[in-house]
XYZ file of C-alpha atoms in Angstrom:
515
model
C 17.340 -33.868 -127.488
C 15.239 -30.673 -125.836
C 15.276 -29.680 -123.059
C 12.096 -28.042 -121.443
C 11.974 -24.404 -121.064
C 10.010 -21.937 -119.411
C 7.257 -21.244 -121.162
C 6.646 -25.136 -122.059
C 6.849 -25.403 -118.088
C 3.880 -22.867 -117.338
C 1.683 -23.898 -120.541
C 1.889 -27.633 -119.144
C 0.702 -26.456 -115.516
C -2.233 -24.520 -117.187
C -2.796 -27.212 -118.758
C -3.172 -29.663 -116.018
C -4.771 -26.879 -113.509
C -7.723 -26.659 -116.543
C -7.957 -30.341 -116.444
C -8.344 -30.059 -112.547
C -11.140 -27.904 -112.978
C -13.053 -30.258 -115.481
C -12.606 -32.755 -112.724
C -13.763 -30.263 -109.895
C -17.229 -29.679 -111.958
C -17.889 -33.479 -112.747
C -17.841 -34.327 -109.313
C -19.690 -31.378 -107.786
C -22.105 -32.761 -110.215
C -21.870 -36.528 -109.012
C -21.932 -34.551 -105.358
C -25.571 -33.229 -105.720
C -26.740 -35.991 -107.762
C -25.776 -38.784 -104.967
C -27.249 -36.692 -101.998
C -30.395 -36.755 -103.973
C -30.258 -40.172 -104.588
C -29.378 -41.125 -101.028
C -32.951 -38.723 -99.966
C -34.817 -40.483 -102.431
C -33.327 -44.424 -102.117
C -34.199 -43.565 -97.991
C -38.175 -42.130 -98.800
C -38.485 -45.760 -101.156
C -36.534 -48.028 -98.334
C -38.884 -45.907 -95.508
C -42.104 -46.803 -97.494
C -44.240 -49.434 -96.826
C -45.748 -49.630 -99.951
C -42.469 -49.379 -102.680
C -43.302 -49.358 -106.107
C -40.458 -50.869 -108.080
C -37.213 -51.412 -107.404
C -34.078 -49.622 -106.934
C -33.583 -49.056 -110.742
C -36.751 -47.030 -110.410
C -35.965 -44.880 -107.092
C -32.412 -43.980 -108.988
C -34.196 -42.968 -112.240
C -36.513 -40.658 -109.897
C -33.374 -38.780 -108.556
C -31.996 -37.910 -111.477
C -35.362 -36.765 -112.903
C -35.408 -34.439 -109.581
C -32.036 -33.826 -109.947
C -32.568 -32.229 -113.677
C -35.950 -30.506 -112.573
C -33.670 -28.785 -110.180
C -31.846 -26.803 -112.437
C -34.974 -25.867 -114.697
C -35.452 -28.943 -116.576
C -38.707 -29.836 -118.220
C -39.546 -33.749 -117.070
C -42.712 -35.361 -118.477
C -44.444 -37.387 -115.947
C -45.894 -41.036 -118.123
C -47.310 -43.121 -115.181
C -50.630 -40.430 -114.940
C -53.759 -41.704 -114.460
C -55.290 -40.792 -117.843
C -52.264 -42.440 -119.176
C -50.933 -39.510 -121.014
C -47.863 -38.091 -120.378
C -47.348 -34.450 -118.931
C -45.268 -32.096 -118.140
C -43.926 -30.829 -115.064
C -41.958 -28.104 -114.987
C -42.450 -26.335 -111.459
C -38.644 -26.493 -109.868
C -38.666 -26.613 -106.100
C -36.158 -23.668 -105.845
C -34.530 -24.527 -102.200
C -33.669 -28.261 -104.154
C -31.896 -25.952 -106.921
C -29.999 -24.550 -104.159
C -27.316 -27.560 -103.345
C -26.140 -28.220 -107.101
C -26.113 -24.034 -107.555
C -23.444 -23.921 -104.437
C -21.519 -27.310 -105.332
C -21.145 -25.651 -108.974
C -20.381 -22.088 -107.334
C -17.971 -23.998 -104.851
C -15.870 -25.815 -107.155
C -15.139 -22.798 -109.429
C -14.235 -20.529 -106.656
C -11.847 -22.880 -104.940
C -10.192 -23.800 -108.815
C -9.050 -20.139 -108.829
C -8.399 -19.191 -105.086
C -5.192 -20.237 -104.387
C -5.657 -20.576 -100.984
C -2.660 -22.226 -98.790
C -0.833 -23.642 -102.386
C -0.060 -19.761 -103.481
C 2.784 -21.431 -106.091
C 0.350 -23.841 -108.475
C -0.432 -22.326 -111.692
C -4.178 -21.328 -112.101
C -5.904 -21.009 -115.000
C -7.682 -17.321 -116.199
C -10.984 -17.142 -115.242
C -13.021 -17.597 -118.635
C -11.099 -20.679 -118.648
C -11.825 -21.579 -114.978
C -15.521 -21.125 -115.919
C -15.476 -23.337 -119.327
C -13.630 -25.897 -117.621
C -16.021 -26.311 -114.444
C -19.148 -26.087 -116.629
C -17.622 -28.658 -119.145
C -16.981 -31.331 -116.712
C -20.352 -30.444 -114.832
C -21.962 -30.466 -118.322
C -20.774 -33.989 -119.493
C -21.937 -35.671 -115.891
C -25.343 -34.108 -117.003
C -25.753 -35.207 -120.072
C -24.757 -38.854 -118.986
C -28.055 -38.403 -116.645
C -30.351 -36.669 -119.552
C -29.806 -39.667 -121.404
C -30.341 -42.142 -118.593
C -33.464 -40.177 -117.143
C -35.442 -41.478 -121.130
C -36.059 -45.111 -120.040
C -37.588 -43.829 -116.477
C -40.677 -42.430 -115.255
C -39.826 -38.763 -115.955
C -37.415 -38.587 -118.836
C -35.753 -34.847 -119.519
C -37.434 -32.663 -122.121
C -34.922 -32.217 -124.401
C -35.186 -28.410 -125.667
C -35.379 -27.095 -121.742
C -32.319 -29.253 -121.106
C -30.823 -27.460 -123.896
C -31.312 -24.258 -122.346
C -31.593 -24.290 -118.599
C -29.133 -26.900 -118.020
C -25.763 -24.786 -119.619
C -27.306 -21.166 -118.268
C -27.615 -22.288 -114.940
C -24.438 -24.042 -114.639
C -22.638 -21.203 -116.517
C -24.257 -18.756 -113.895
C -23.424 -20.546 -110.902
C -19.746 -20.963 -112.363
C -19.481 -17.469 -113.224
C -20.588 -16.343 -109.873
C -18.104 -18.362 -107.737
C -15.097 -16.942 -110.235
C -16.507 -13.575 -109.528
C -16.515 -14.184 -105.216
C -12.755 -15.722 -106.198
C -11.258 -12.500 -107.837
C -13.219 -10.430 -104.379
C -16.578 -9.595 -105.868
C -15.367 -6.856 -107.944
C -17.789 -4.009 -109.221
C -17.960 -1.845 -112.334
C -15.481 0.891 -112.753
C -18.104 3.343 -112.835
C -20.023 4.519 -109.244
C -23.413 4.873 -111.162
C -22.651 0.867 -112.363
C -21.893 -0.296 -108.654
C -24.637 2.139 -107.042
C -27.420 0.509 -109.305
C -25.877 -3.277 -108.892
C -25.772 -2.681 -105.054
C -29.522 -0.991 -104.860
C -30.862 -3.812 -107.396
C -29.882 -6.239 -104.645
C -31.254 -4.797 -101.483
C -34.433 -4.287 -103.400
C -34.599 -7.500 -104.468
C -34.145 -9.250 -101.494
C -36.898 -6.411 -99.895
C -38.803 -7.460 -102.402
C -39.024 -11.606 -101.706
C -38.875 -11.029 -98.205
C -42.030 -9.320 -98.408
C -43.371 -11.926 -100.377
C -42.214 -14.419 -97.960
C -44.110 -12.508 -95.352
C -47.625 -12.651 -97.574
C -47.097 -15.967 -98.090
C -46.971 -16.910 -94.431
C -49.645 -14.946 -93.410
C -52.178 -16.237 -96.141
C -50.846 -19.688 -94.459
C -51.670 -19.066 -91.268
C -54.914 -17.899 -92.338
C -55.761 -20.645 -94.083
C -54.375 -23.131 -91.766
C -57.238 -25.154 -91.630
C -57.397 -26.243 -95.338
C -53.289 -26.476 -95.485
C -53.377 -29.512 -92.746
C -56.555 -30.765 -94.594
C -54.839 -31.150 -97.470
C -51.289 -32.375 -96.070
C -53.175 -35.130 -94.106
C -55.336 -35.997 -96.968
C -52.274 -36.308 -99.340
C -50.545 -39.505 -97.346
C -51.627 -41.842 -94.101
C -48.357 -43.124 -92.759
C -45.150 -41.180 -91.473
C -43.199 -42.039 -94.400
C -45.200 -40.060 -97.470
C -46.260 -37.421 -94.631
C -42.138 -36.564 -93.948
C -41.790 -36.549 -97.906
C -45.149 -34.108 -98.469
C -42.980 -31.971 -95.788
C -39.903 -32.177 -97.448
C -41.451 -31.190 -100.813
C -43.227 -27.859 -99.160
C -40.181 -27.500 -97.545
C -38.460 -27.434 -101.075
C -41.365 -25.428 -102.747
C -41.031 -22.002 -99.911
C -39.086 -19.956 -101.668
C -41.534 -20.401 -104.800
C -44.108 -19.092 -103.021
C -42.396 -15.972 -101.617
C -41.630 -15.356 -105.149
C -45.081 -16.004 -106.317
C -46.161 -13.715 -103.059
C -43.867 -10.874 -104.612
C -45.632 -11.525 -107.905
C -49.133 -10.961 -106.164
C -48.038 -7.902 -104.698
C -46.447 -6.409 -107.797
C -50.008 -6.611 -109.614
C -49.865 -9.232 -112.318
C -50.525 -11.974 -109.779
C -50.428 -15.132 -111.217
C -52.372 -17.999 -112.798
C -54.142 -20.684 -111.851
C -54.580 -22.581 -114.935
C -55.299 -21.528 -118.373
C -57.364 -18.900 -118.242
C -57.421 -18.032 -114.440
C -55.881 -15.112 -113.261
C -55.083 -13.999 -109.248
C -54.506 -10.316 -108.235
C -55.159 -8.216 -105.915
C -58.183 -6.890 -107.524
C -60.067 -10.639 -107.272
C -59.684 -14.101 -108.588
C -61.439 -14.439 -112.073
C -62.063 -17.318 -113.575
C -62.185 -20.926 -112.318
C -59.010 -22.403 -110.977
C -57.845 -25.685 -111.305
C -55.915 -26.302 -108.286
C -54.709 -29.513 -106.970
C -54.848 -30.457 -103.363
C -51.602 -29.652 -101.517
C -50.902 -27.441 -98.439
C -49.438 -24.551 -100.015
C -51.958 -24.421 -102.388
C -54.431 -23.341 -99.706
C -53.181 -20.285 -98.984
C -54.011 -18.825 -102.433
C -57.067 -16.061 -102.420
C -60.314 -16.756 -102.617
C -62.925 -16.237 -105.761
C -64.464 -13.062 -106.239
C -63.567 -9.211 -106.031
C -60.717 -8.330 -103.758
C -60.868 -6.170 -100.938
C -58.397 -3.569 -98.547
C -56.865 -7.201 -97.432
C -55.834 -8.206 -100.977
C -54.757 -4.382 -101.849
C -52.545 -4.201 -98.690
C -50.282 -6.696 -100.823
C -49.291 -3.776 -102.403
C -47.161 -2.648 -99.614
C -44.503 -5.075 -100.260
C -43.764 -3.816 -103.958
C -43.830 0.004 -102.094
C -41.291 -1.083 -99.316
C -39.125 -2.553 -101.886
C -39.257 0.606 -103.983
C -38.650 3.136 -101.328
C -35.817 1.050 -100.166
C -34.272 0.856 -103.790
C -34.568 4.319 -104.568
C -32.969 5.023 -100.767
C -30.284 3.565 -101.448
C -29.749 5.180 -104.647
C -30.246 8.680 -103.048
C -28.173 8.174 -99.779
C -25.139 7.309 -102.701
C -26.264 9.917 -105.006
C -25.549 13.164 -102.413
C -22.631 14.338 -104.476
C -23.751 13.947 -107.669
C -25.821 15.409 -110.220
C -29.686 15.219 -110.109
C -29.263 13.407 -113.883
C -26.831 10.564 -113.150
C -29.054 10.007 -109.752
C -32.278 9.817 -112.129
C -30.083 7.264 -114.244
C -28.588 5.091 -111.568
C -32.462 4.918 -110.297
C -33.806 4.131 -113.849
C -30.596 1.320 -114.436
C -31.682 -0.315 -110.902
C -35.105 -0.682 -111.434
C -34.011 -2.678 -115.117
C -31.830 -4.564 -113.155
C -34.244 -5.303 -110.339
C -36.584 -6.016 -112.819
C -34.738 -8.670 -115.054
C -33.797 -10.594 -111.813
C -37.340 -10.834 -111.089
C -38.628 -12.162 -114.148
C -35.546 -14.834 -114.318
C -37.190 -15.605 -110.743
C -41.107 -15.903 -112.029
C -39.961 -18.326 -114.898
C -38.161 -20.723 -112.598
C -40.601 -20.653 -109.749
C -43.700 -21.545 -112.489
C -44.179 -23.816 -114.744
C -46.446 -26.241 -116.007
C -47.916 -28.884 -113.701
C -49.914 -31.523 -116.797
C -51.454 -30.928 -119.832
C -54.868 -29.253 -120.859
C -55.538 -26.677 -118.584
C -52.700 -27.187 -115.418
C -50.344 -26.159 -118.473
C -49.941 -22.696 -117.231
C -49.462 -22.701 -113.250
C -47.064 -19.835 -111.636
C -46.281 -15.732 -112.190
C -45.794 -14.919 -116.119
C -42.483 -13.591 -116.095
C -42.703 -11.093 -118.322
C -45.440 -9.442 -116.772
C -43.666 -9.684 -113.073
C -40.161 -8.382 -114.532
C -42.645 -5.424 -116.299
C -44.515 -4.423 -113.437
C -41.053 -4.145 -110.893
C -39.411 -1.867 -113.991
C -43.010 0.031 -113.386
C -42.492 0.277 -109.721
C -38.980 1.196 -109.443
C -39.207 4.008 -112.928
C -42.568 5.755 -111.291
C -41.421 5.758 -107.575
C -38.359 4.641 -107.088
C -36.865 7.438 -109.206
C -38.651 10.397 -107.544
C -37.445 9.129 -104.273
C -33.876 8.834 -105.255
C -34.140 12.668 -106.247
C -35.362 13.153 -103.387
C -33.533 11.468 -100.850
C -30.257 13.257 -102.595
C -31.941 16.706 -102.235
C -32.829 16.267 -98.708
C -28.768 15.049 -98.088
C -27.241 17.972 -100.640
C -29.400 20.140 -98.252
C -28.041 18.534 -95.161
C -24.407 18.858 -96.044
C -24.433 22.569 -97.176
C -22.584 24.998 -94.878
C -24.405 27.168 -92.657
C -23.892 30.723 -93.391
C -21.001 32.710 -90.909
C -22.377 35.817 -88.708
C -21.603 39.224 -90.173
C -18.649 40.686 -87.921
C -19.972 43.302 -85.514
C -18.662 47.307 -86.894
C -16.518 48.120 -83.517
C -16.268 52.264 -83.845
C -12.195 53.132 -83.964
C -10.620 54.289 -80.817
C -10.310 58.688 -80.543
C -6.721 59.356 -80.826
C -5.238 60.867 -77.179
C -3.369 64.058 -77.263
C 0.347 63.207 -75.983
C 1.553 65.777 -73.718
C 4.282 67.974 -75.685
C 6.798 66.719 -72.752
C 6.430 63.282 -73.443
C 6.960 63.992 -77.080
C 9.847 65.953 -76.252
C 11.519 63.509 -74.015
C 11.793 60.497 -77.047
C 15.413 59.886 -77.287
C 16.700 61.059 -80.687
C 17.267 58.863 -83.614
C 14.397 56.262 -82.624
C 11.253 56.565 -85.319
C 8.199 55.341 -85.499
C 8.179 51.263 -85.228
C 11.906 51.064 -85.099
C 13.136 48.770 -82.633
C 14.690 50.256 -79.736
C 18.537 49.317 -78.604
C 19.691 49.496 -75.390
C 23.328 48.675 -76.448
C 23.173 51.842 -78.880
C 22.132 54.120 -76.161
C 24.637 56.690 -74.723
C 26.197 55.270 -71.080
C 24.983 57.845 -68.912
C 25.050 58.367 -64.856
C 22.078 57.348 -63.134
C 22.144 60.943 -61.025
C 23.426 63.284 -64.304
C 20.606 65.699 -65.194
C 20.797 66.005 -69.635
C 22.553 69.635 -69.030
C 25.629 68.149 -67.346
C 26.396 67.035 -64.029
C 23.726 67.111 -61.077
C 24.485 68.926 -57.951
C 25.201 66.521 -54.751
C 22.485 67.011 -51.882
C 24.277 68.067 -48.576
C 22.477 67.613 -45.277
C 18.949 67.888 -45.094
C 19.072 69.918 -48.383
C 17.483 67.862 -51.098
C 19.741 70.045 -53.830
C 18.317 71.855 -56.154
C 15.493 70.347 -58.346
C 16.204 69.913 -61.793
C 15.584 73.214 -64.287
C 12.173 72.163 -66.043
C 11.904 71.626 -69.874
C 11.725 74.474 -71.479
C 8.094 74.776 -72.994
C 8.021 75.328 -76.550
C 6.527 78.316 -78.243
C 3.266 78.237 -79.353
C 4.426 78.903 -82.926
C 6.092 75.646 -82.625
C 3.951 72.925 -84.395
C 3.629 70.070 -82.328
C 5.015 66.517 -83.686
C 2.148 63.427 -84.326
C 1.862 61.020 -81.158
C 4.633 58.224 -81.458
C 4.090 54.834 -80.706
C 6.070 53.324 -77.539
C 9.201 51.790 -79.161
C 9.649 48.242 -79.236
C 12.211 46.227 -77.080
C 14.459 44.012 -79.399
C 15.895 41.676 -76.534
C 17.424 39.114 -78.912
C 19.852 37.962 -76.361
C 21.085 35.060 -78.738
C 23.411 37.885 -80.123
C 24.839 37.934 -75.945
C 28.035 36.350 -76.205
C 27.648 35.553 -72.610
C 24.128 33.934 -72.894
C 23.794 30.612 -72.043
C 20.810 28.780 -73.063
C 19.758 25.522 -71.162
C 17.527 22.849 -71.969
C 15.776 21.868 -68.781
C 16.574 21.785 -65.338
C 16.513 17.924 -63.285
C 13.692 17.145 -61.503
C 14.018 15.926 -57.806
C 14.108 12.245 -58.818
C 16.935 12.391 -61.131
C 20.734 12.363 -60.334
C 22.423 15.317 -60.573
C 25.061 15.812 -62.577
C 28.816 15.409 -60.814
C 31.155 18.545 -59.847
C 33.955 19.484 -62.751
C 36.930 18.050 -61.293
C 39.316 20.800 -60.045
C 42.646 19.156 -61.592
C 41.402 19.135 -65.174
């Protein structure tokens, strides 16, 4: 018979917390797939025209459900009766199973109130939420095949396991505090790739709105043309809604210079729209540029790319004051890469193809866009993180001290030969003087012996004056006035006190006379 030990103990509760992890990530995947099906059972209960049953709404959601995390679907009920693809991911839809994914790893390996359950490393953390979010995935993969958009199989393959893995990696990472590199140039670069890109899509954000409102007219055309009644007008909402941040990153894209296309063949930048686009009809589709040449209202796009460079390379100058001009240059160069990859990982999921033939290429190029923000951020973001740390080394050096004033040495005094005369004997120069060592002598004794006493109104004789030297006699260097040791600690009869009481305080009682 054994008995369980230790280390049997603590394998069998990492055990079980991995297994509560795998659990954690299936049902933050059953979590976002039943909202979406409760959004999309509502639009098909809410229309007044329903085509097919509820077998059919639940096969859309999980076909929206994969397309939100960067899934290929194929679309079969078109109107030429081929199939296509559709591979444009509303990116605010990809947000709720990114945070249930980022949410159930994080709270697997914070303790929080239960400090004493055993919790599993975090690579494991992150294979076990994945896992069980992975299996609830490919359950829906397999069911999305007999609806109307089934999964493409080689994006599923791909997109699926690096988004999950990404979301699971990031909520271990908030978990363990957000941690950063060892090295400052590492967390300097991390921390400047971030505020430029978020610069960066707010800026185009802000193009995209303002090419909205400037082409509101054709963006309500469109929305009104799209559906009659309430019900397909509140889901044509809910899908711009979903589609926003797609076209702040497409608006960033425009602004960086490779623009984006339109179709195969069809290319938008700020220098013009060439070629013939093949756009469909939907509201945020009218705010793209019009044909021809561009002018100083397209080139102003540029201004977003600049902000977001000047800002990045800020950043890496304000951090950058102590160090050397080389590592600055680096930590610039390493942000801009970093800036850059996050951008093109951005451009692929925010385009995509929208059919076959020529709508097979609709959205930034990603390469291009991750390319042109390396551009940006190596050719200006780099001389203005030199620069920036210049201007600070310059602000932080000392000022230079004022040069003391020369101040002419005093003229030595001639001291009288009386005064010289008079020094008592044995004192030198700097030696302290002693009144204790001095010879007890009567206050009225002249230095000859003893004075004569005054008798009526006769003062007595004054006293004989010092005989002046001869003038052979060299006369000594002027002494300095002795100094007065009064170190009364020595006193036996000195009695130091501490304070004396002030008028509020008691004093203290009389010594009693019997003691």
């Amino acid at each position: 018979m054994t008995h369980p030990t230790e280390h049997s103990l603590v394998q069998g509760g990492r055990s079980a917390a991995l297994a509560t992890a795998c659990v954690r990530g299936g049902v933050a995947a059953g979590l976002g797939l039943g909202a979406l099906a409760v959004l999309v059972t509502a639009a098909w209960i809410s229309s007044p025209y329903p085509d097919g049953g509820p077998g059919g709404a639940l096969h859309v959601a999980s076909g929206l459900w994969l397309l939100a995390h960067g899934v290929d679907v194929v679309r079969t009920d078109t109107l030429s009766g081929l199939p296509a693809p559709l591979g444009i991911a509303p990116m605010l839809l990809a947000a709720l199973p990114v945070w249930l994914v980022h949410r159930a790893a994080r709270d697997t390996l914070d303790p929080g109130d239960d400090g004493d359950r055993p919790r599993p490393s975090p690579s494991g953390t992150v294979a076990a939420v994945a896992g069980g979010y992975l299996l609830v995935a490919a359950v829906v993969v397999v069911y999305s095949e007999s609806g109307p958009l089934p999964a493409d199989l080689i994006t599923a393959g791909l997109w699926l396991p690096a988004v999950v893995l990404g979301a699971a990696g990031a909520g271990v990472w908030t978990a363990l505090g957000r941690p950063l590199p060892g090295q400052r140039q590492a967390a300097a670069a991390l921390r400047a790739t971030g505020l430029g890109l978020v610069t960066l899509c707010g800026g185009g954000a802000v193009l995209a709105a303002v090419s909205l409102a400037w082409h509101a007219g054709e963006a309500q055309a469109a929305f009104t043309g799209l559906a009659g009644e309430w019900s397909g007008r509140a889901a044509v909402l809910l899908l711009v809604l979903a589609l926003l941040p797609n076209a702040a990153v497409w608006g960033a894209a425009y602004g960086l210079g490779p623009g984006f296309t339109l179709g195969t063949g069809v290319l938008a930048t700020p220098l013009g729209l060439a070629g013939d686009p093949a756009v469909p009809s939907f509201p945020l589709l009218a705010a793209l540029p019009a044909e021809g040449r561009g002018t100083w209202v397209h080139w102003a796009a540029a201004a977003v790319p600049l902000a977001a460079t000047l800002v990045q390379g800020w950043r890496v100058g304000r951090t950058a004051k102590g160090w050397q001009a080389r590592d600055a240059a680096l930590t610039a160069l390493a942000s801009a890469w970093g800036c850059g990859a996050a951008v093109a990982v951005l451009a692929a999921a925010a385009g995509g193809p929208l059919g076959s033939g020529r709508l097979s290429a609709f959205g930034p190029v990603w390469w291009q866009a991750g390319a042109a923000t390396v551009l940006w951020g190596a050719c200006l973001g780099v001389p203005v993180a030199l620069t920036v740390r210049a201007w600070g080394r310059r602000a932080l050096r000392p000022k230079p001290l004022p040069l003391p004033l020369s101040v002419p040495a005093p003229a030595s005094v001639p001291v009288p030969a009386s005064v010289s005369a008079s020094a008592p004997s044995g004192t030198g120069i700097g030696e302290p003087f002693d009144l204790e060592a001095q010879p007890d002598a009567a206050p009225d004794a002249a230095p000859g012996g003893p004075a004569p006493q005054a008798t009526g109104t006769d003062p007595g004789p004054r006293a004989a004056a010092a005989p002046t030297p001869p003038a052979s006699t060299p006369v000594p260097a002027p002494a300095s006035a002795p100094a007065l040791d009064l170190d009364l600690d020595d006193d036996p009869g000195y009695e130091p006190y501490d304070y004396l009481p002030a008028a509020w305080e008691p004093s203290p009682p009389p010594p009693d006379p019997k003691a």
